[in-house]
Amino acid sequence: MNNPEIQACFKSYDLLNTVVFVLNQDGLIVYANSSAENLLELSSRFLCNRPISRFFKGELLPFSGDLCRQIIQIETMSGLFKHVNAILSKFGLNDSLTLLECHVIEQQIQHDRETRLQDQSFASKELIRNLAHEIKNPLGGIRGAAQLLDSELSDPALHEFTQVIISEADRLTELVEQLLVPHRSAHIVKRINIHQVCERVRTLIQAQYPRGLTIKQDYDTSIPEFEADFVELVQVLLNIVQNAAQALAQKIAQKQGKITLKTRIMRKVTLSNKTSKLAVKLDVIDNGPGIEPQLQERIFLPLVSGRDGGTGLGLTLAYTFVQHHQGTISCKSVPGHTVFSIVLPIQ
């Protein structure tokens, strides 16, 4: 059959939500249904006669009989990767064609990742909290001893050294306090508008970076008010946007820094093992250099930072406060396009 005949033969597949490709013996796409077009963000006309391997990260496993299943990643036009469960089967005259069905399992992968991150985060935070308590008392003793020593010194030149001890003890005490903040702060809930949170943070960051940084607002104004802790959500978004702005230092110097705050409604979302009828998704998108792949899995763990001089506490605090709201936070990043996504239940 030629391509027009194949297109007509498999036209009914356009009615399926399942992603379907038909491949010839050379691995070239001879048909892609509408779900495949949506997944790859490309038209079927463009996809036809192109190798399927072009859109996969890795290779399809060889057939082990009439049916083959595997989990692979597909690269979309926007450069993001999505996990799919691929099922290959032979059909047609003399098994001349291959049917490739792809079921997107991104939600399952995300759930497994969140569960793993929660376990790691809980263990890390408990360890660090206990360690912080153990460190805090000796720091107070060191500072007090340095103050007494400073008052007894007769040589003014030596005061510089005691002041170094005092200032460093204060700096470490402040760091310890930051480690303990999520365990001390009260969770105060009231009805809020997510865009008030966005605008508060946008104003703060724009005042910090008046030139070279554009903050775009892409809001869904239909999102209803919901119960949340306004102060905590401001802190969550501020930490993420602040990190994005710092990563954009070079772009800002060139007056090309861009951050987008994007809000959307989601329906029937599973969050913290509970299904919510309605949720709000808040994306923070920047055009910075991106985050290294090996760091993306650990970015929310305590003391993990991708920036020189960073404490690695800002995103940990953001993760903890999002957990207070039974929500999720995730990161996807490629050079030039980093997205932090916060999803919070509304109903």
CSV table of C-alpha atoms in Angstrom, one decimal:
chain,number,residue,atom,x,y,z
A,1,MET,CA,0.0,0.0,0.0
A,2,ASN,CA,1.2,3.6,-0.7
A,3,ASN,CA,1.0,6.3,2.0
A,4,PRO,CA,-2.5,7.7,1.1
A,5,GLU,CA,-3.9,4.2,1.2
A,6,ILE,CA,-2.3,3.5,4.6
A,7,GLN,CA,-3.6,6.8,6.0
A,8,ALA,CA,-7.1,5.9,4.9
A,9,CYS,CA,-6.8,2.4,6.3
A,10,PHE,CA,-5.9,3.5,9.7
A,11,LYS,CA,-8.0,6.6,9.9
A,12,SER,CA,-10.1,5.1,12.7
A,13,TYR,CA,-7.1,5.2,15.0
A,14,ASP,CA,-7.5,9.0,15.2
A,15,LEU,CA,-10.5,8.3,17.5
A,16,LEU,CA,-8.2,6.7,20.1
A,17,ASN,CA,-6.6,8.4,23.1
A,18,THR,CA,-3.7,5.9,22.8
A,19,VAL,CA,-0.7,7.1,20.8
A,20,VAL,CA,-0.4,4.9,17.7
A,21,PHE,CA,2.4,4.7,15.1
A,22,VAL,CA,2.6,2.4,12.1
A,23,LEU,CA,6.1,1.6,11.0
A,24,ASN,CA,7.4,-0.1,7.9
A,25,GLN,CA,10.3,-2.7,7.8
A,26,ASP,CA,12.9,0.1,7.8
A,27,GLY,CA,11.5,1.7,11.0
A,28,LEU,CA,10.0,4.7,9.1
A,29,ILE,CA,6.7,6.1,10.2
A,30,VAL,CA,4.0,5.5,7.7
A,31,TYR,CA,1.1,6.6,9.9
A,32,ALA,CA,0.7,8.6,13.1
A,33,ASN,CA,-2.7,9.2,14.8
A,34,SER,CA,-3.9,12.5,16.3
A,35,SER,CA,-2.8,11.4,19.8
A,36,ALA,CA,0.7,10.9,18.4
A,37,GLU,CA,0.6,14.3,16.9
A,38,ASN,CA,-0.4,15.8,20.3
A,39,LEU,CA,2.3,13.9,22.1
A,40,LEU,CA,5.2,14.9,19.8
A,41,GLU,CA,3.7,18.3,19.0
A,42,LEU,CA,4.2,17.6,15.3
A,43,SER,CA,1.8,17.0,12.4
A,44,SER,CA,1.4,13.5,10.9
A,45,ARG,CA,2.4,14.9,7.5
A,46,PHE,CA,5.8,15.9,9.0
A,47,LEU,CA,6.2,12.6,10.9
A,48,CYS,CA,5.5,10.3,7.9
A,49,ASN,CA,8.6,8.8,6.2
A,50,ARG,CA,10.8,9.8,9.2
A,51,PRO,CA,12.6,7.2,11.3
A,52,ILE,CA,10.8,6.6,14.6
A,53,SER,CA,14.2,6.4,16.3
A,54,ARG,CA,14.5,10.2,15.8
A,55,PHE,CA,12.0,10.9,18.5
A,56,PHE,CA,13.1,8.3,21.0
A,57,LYS,CA,15.8,8.6,23.7
A,58,GLY,CA,17.5,5.3,23.3
A,59,GLU,CA,16.6,2.4,21.0
A,60,LEU,CA,13.7,0.1,20.7
A,61,LEU,CA,14.5,-3.4,21.9
A,62,PRO,CA,14.5,-6.1,19.2
A,63,PHE,CA,11.3,-8.2,19.0
A,64,SER,CA,11.1,-11.3,21.1
A,65,GLY,CA,8.2,-12.9,19.2
A,66,ASP,CA,5.0,-11.3,18.1
A,67,LEU,CA,4.8,-8.8,21.0
A,68,CYS,CA,7.4,-6.6,22.7
A,69,ARG,CA,6.9,-4.2,25.7
A,70,GLN,CA,9.3,-1.7,27.1
A,71,ILE,CA,9.4,1.7,28.8
A,72,ILE,CA,11.1,4.4,26.7
A,73,GLN,CA,11.4,8.2,26.6
A,74,ILE,CA,10.0,10.2,23.7
A,75,GLU,CA,11.3,13.7,23.0
A,76,THR,CA,8.7,16.3,22.2
A,77,MET,CA,9.2,19.3,19.9
A,78,SER,CA,9.7,21.6,23.0
A,79,GLY,CA,12.7,19.5,24.0
A,80,LEU,CA,11.1,17.8,27.0
A,81,PHE,CA,11.1,14.0,27.5
A,82,LYS,CA,8.0,11.9,28.4
A,83,HIS,CA,8.0,8.3,29.6
A,84,VAL,CA,5.8,5.9,27.7
A,85,ASN,CA,5.0,2.2,27.9
A,86,ALA,CA,5.6,1.1,24.3
A,87,ILE,CA,4.0,-2.0,22.9
A,88,LEU,CA,5.2,-3.3,19.5
A,89,SER,CA,3.4,-5.9,17.4
A,90,LYS,CA,3.8,-7.2,13.8
A,91,PHE,CA,0.9,-7.2,11.4
A,92,GLY,CA,0.1,-6.8,7.7
A,93,LEU,CA,1.0,-8.9,4.8
A,94,ASN,CA,4.0,-11.1,5.7
A,95,ASP,CA,4.4,-9.1,8.9
A,96,SER,CA,5.5,-6.1,6.8
A,97,LEU,CA,4.2,-3.5,9.2
A,98,THR,CA,4.8,-2.8,12.9
A,99,LEU,CA,2.1,-1.3,15.2
A,100,LEU,CA,3.6,0.8,18.0
A,101,GLU,CA,1.3,1.7,20.8
A,102,CYS,CA,2.5,4.2,23.4
A,103,HIS,CA,0.8,4.8,26.8
A,104,VAL,CA,2.1,7.9,28.6
A,105,ILE,CA,3.0,6.9,32.1
A,106,GLU,CA,4.5,10.2,33.2
A,107,GLN,CA,2.1,10.4,36.2
A,108,GLN,CA,3.2,7.0,37.4
A,109,ILE,CA,6.8,7.9,37.0
A,110,GLN,CA,6.2,11.2,38.8
A,111,HIS,CA,4.4,9.4,41.6
A,112,ASP,CA,7.3,7.0,42.1
A,113,ARG,CA,9.8,9.9,42.0
A,114,GLU,CA,7.7,11.8,44.6
A,115,THR,CA,7.5,8.8,46.9
A,116,ARG,CA,11.2,8.2,46.7
A,117,LEU,CA,11.9,11.9,47.3
A,118,GLN,CA,9.6,12.0,50.3
A,119,ASP,CA,11.4,9.0,51.9
A,120,GLN,CA,14.8,10.6,51.2
A,121,SER,CA,13.7,14.0,52.3
A,122,PHE,CA,12.2,12.7,55.6
A,123,ALA,CA,15.3,10.8,56.5
A,124,SER,CA,17.6,13.7,55.6
A,125,LYS,CA,15.5,16.3,57.5
A,126,GLU,CA,15.3,14.2,60.6
A,127,LEU,CA,19.1,13.7,60.6
A,128,ILE,CA,19.8,17.4,60.0
A,129,ARG,CA,17.2,18.6,62.6
A,130,ASN,CA,18.8,16.4,65.3
A,131,LEU,CA,22.3,17.5,64.2
A,132,ALA,CA,21.2,21.2,64.3
A,133,HIS,CA,20.0,20.8,67.9
A,134,GLU,CA,23.3,19.2,68.8
A,135,ILE,CA,25.3,22.0,67.1
A,136,LYS,CA,23.3,25.0,68.5
A,137,ASN,CA,24.2,24.6,72.2
A,138,PRO,CA,28.0,24.4,71.6
A,139,LEU,CA,27.8,27.4,69.3
A,140,GLY,CA,26.3,29.5,72.1
A,141,GLY,CA,29.1,28.4,74.4
A,142,ILE,CA,31.8,29.3,71.8
A,143,ARG,CA,30.2,32.7,71.3
A,144,GLY,CA,30.0,33.4,75.0
A,145,ALA,CA,33.6,32.4,75.6
A,146,ALA,CA,34.8,34.6,72.7
A,147,GLN,CA,32.9,37.6,74.2
A,148,LEU,CA,34.5,37.0,77.6
A,149,LEU,CA,37.9,36.7,76.1
A,150,ASP,CA,37.3,39.9,74.0
A,151,SER,CA,36.6,41.9,77.2
A,152,GLU,CA,39.8,40.7,78.9
A,153,LEU,CA,42.2,41.4,76.0
A,154,SER,CA,44.5,44.4,76.5
A,155,ASP,CA,46.0,44.3,73.0
A,156,PRO,CA,43.5,46.0,70.6
A,157,ALA,CA,45.0,44.1,67.7
A,158,LEU,CA,43.8,40.8,69.1
A,159,HIS,CA,40.1,42.0,69.2
A,160,GLU,CA,40.0,41.3,65.4
A,161,PHE,CA,40.4,37.6,66.1
A,162,THR,CA,37.7,37.3,68.7
A,163,GLN,CA,35.3,39.3,66.5
A,164,VAL,CA,35.9,36.7,63.8
A,165,ILE,CA,35.0,33.9,66.2
A,166,ILE,CA,31.8,35.8,67.3
A,167,SER,CA,30.7,36.6,63.7
A,168,GLU,CA,31.3,33.1,62.5
A,169,ALA,CA,29.4,31.7,65.5
A,170,ASP,CA,26.5,34.0,64.6
A,171,ARG,CA,26.6,32.9,60.9
A,172,LEU,CA,26.5,29.2,61.9
A,173,THR,CA,23.7,29.9,64.4
A,174,GLU,CA,21.6,31.6,61.6
A,175,LEU,CA,22.2,28.6,59.4
A,176,VAL,CA,21.1,26.2,62.1
A,177,GLU,CA,17.9,28.4,62.6
A,178,GLN,CA,17.1,28.0,58.9
A,179,LEU,CA,17.4,24.3,59.3
A,180,LEU,CA,14.9,24.3,62.1
A,181,VAL,CA,12.4,26.8,60.6
A,182,PRO,CA,10.1,24.2,58.9
A,183,HIS,CA,9.6,22.4,62.2
A,184,ARG,CA,8.8,25.5,64.2
A,185,SER,CA,6.6,27.7,62.0
A,186,ALA,CA,2.8,27.5,62.6
A,187,HIS,CA,0.6,26.5,59.6
A,188,ILE,CA,-1.9,29.3,59.3
A,189,VAL,CA,-4.7,28.6,56.7
A,190,LYS,CA,-7.1,31.1,55.2
A,191,ARG,CA,-8.8,31.6,51.8
A,192,ILE,CA,-6.3,33.0,49.3
A,193,ASN,CA,-5.9,33.8,45.6
A,194,ILE,CA,-2.9,32.2,44.0
A,195,HIS,CA,-2.3,35.3,41.9
A,196,GLN,CA,-1.9,37.5,45.0
A,197,VAL,CA,1.0,35.2,45.9
A,198,CYS,CA,2.4,35.5,42.4
A,199,GLU,CA,2.1,39.3,42.4
A,200,ARG,CA,3.7,39.7,45.8
A,201,VAL,CA,6.8,37.7,44.7
A,202,ARG,CA,6.9,39.3,41.2
A,203,THR,CA,7.0,42.8,42.9
A,204,LEU,CA,9.8,41.7,45.3
A,205,ILE,CA,12.0,40.2,42.6
A,206,GLN,CA,11.3,43.0,40.1
A,207,ALA,CA,12.5,45.5,42.7
A,208,GLN,CA,15.6,43.5,43.2
A,209,TYR,CA,16.3,43.2,39.4
A,210,PRO,CA,14.9,46.4,37.9
A,211,ARG,CA,16.9,46.0,34.6
A,212,GLY,CA,17.6,43.1,32.4
A,213,LEU,CA,15.0,40.7,33.8
A,214,THR,CA,11.4,40.4,32.4
A,215,ILE,CA,8.8,38.6,34.5
A,216,LYS,CA,5.9,37.5,32.4
A,217,GLN,CA,2.5,36.9,33.8
A,218,ASP,CA,0.6,34.0,32.2
A,219,TYR,CA,-2.4,33.6,34.5
A,220,ASP,CA,-5.6,31.7,34.4
A,221,THR,CA,-7.9,34.2,36.1
A,222,SER,CA,-10.7,31.6,36.5
A,223,ILE,CA,-8.8,29.8,39.3
A,224,PRO,CA,-10.9,30.0,42.4
A,225,GLU,CA,-9.7,31.0,45.9
A,226,PHE,CA,-8.7,28.1,48.1
A,227,GLU,CA,-7.6,27.3,51.7
A,228,ALA,CA,-3.8,27.8,52.1
A,229,ASP,CA,-1.1,29.4,54.2
A,230,PHE,CA,-0.4,32.7,52.3
A,231,VAL,CA,3.0,33.3,54.0
A,232,GLU,CA,4.3,29.8,53.3
A,233,LEU,CA,3.3,29.9,49.6
A,234,VAL,CA,4.9,33.3,49.2
A,235,GLN,CA,8.1,31.8,50.7
A,236,VAL,CA,7.9,28.8,48.4
A,237,LEU,CA,7.5,30.9,45.3
A,238,LEU,CA,10.1,33.5,46.4
A,239,ASN,CA,12.7,30.8,47.0
A,240,ILE,CA,12.1,29.3,43.5
A,241,VAL,CA,12.0,32.6,41.6
A,242,GLN,CA,15.0,33.9,43.6
A,243,ASN,CA,17.0,30.9,42.5
A,244,ALA,CA,15.9,31.4,38.9
A,245,ALA,CA,17.0,35.0,39.0
A,246,GLN,CA,20.4,34.1,40.4
A,247,ALA,CA,20.8,31.4,37.7
A,248,LEU,CA,20.0,34.1,35.1
A,249,ALA,CA,22.8,36.4,36.2
A,250,GLN,CA,24.6,36.3,32.8
A,251,LYS,CA,21.3,36.7,30.9
A,252,ILE,CA,20.3,39.6,33.1
A,253,ALA,CA,23.6,41.3,32.4
A,254,GLN,CA,22.8,41.0,28.7
A,255,LYS,CA,19.2,42.2,29.3
A,256,GLN,CA,17.8,38.9,28.2
A,257,GLY,CA,16.7,37.3,31.5
A,258,LYS,CA,13.1,36.0,31.4
A,259,ILE,CA,11.0,34.3,34.0
A,260,THR,CA,7.4,33.3,33.4
A,261,LEU,CA,4.8,32.7,36.1
A,262,LYS,CA,2.1,30.5,34.7
A,263,THR,CA,-1.0,29.2,36.4
A,264,ARG,CA,-3.5,26.6,35.2
A,265,ILE,CA,-6.3,24.5,36.5
A,266,MET,CA,-5.9,20.7,36.6
A,267,ARG,CA,-8.6,18.1,37.1
A,268,LYS,CA,-8.7,14.7,38.7
A,269,VAL,CA,-5.1,14.8,40.0
A,270,THR,CA,-3.5,12.4,42.4
A,271,LEU,CA,-1.6,14.3,45.1
A,272,SER,CA,-0.1,12.6,48.2
A,273,ASN,CA,-2.0,9.4,47.4
A,274,LYS,CA,-5.3,11.3,47.3
A,275,THR,CA,-7.3,12.2,44.2
A,276,SER,CA,-8.4,15.8,44.0
A,277,LYS,CA,-11.2,16.9,41.7
A,278,LEU,CA,-9.5,20.3,41.2
A,279,ALA,CA,-5.9,21.5,41.6
A,280,VAL,CA,-3.9,24.6,40.7
A,281,LYS,CA,-0.6,24.2,38.8
A,282,LEU,CA,1.9,27.0,39.2
A,283,ASP,CA,4.9,26.9,36.8
A,284,VAL,CA,8.0,29.0,37.2
A,285,ILE,CA,9.8,29.0,33.8
A,286,ASP,CA,13.2,30.6,33.1
A,287,ASN,CA,15.6,30.7,30.1
A,288,GLY,CA,18.7,30.1,32.2
A,289,PRO,CA,21.5,27.6,31.7
A,290,GLY,CA,19.5,24.7,33.1
A,291,ILE,CA,20.2,22.2,35.9
A,292,GLU,CA,22.4,19.2,35.5
A,293,PRO,CA,20.4,16.0,35.1
A,294,GLN,CA,22.1,14.2,38.0
A,295,LEU,CA,21.2,17.2,40.2
A,296,GLN,CA,17.6,17.4,39.3
A,297,GLU,CA,16.7,14.2,41.3
A,298,ARG,CA,18.3,15.6,44.4
A,299,ILE,CA,17.6,19.4,44.1
A,300,PHE,CA,15.0,19.4,46.9
A,301,LEU,CA,17.1,17.5,49.5
A,302,PRO,CA,18.8,19.5,52.3
A,303,LEU,CA,22.2,21.1,51.6
A,304,VAL,CA,22.1,20.2,47.9
A,305,SER,CA,22.8,23.3,45.7
A,306,GLY,CA,23.6,23.8,42.1
A,307,ARG,CA,25.1,27.2,42.8
A,308,ASP,CA,28.5,28.1,44.2
A,309,GLY,CA,28.0,29.6,47.7
A,310,GLY,CA,24.4,28.3,48.0
A,311,THR,CA,23.2,26.8,51.2
A,312,GLY,CA,20.9,24.2,49.6
A,313,LEU,CA,18.1,25.2,52.0
A,314,GLY,CA,15.8,27.4,49.9
A,315,LEU,CA,14.3,24.5,47.8
A,316,THR,CA,14.2,22.2,50.8
A,317,LEU,CA,12.1,24.8,52.6
A,318,ALA,CA,9.9,25.2,49.6
A,319,TYR,CA,9.4,21.4,49.3
A,320,THR,CA,8.5,21.2,53.0
A,321,PHE,CA,5.9,24.0,52.8
A,322,VAL,CA,4.4,22.4,49.6
A,323,GLN,CA,4.1,19.2,51.6
A,324,HIS,CA,2.2,21.1,54.3
A,325,HIS,CA,-0.5,21.7,51.6
A,326,GLN,CA,-0.6,18.1,50.4
A,327,GLY,CA,0.9,19.3,47.1
A,328,THR,CA,3.8,18.3,44.9
A,329,ILE,CA,6.8,20.2,43.5
A,330,SER,CA,8.9,19.0,40.6
A,331,CYS,CA,11.6,20.2,38.2
A,332,LYS,CA,12.3,19.6,34.6
A,333,SER,CA,15.3,21.3,33.0
A,334,VAL,CA,17.2,21.4,29.7
A,335,PRO,CA,19.6,24.2,28.7
A,336,GLY,CA,17.6,27.4,28.1
A,337,HIS,CA,14.4,26.0,29.6
A,338,THR,CA,13.9,25.2,33.3
A,339,VAL,CA,10.4,24.6,34.8
A,340,PHE,CA,9.6,24.3,38.5
A,341,SER,CA,6.0,23.1,38.8
A,342,ILE,CA,3.9,23.4,42.0
A,343,VAL,CA,0.6,21.5,42.1
A,344,LEU,CA,-1.8,22.2,45.0
A,345,PRO,CA,-5.2,20.7,45.7
A,346,ILE,CA,-8.2,23.0,45.6
A,347,GLN,CA,-11.1,20.5,46.0
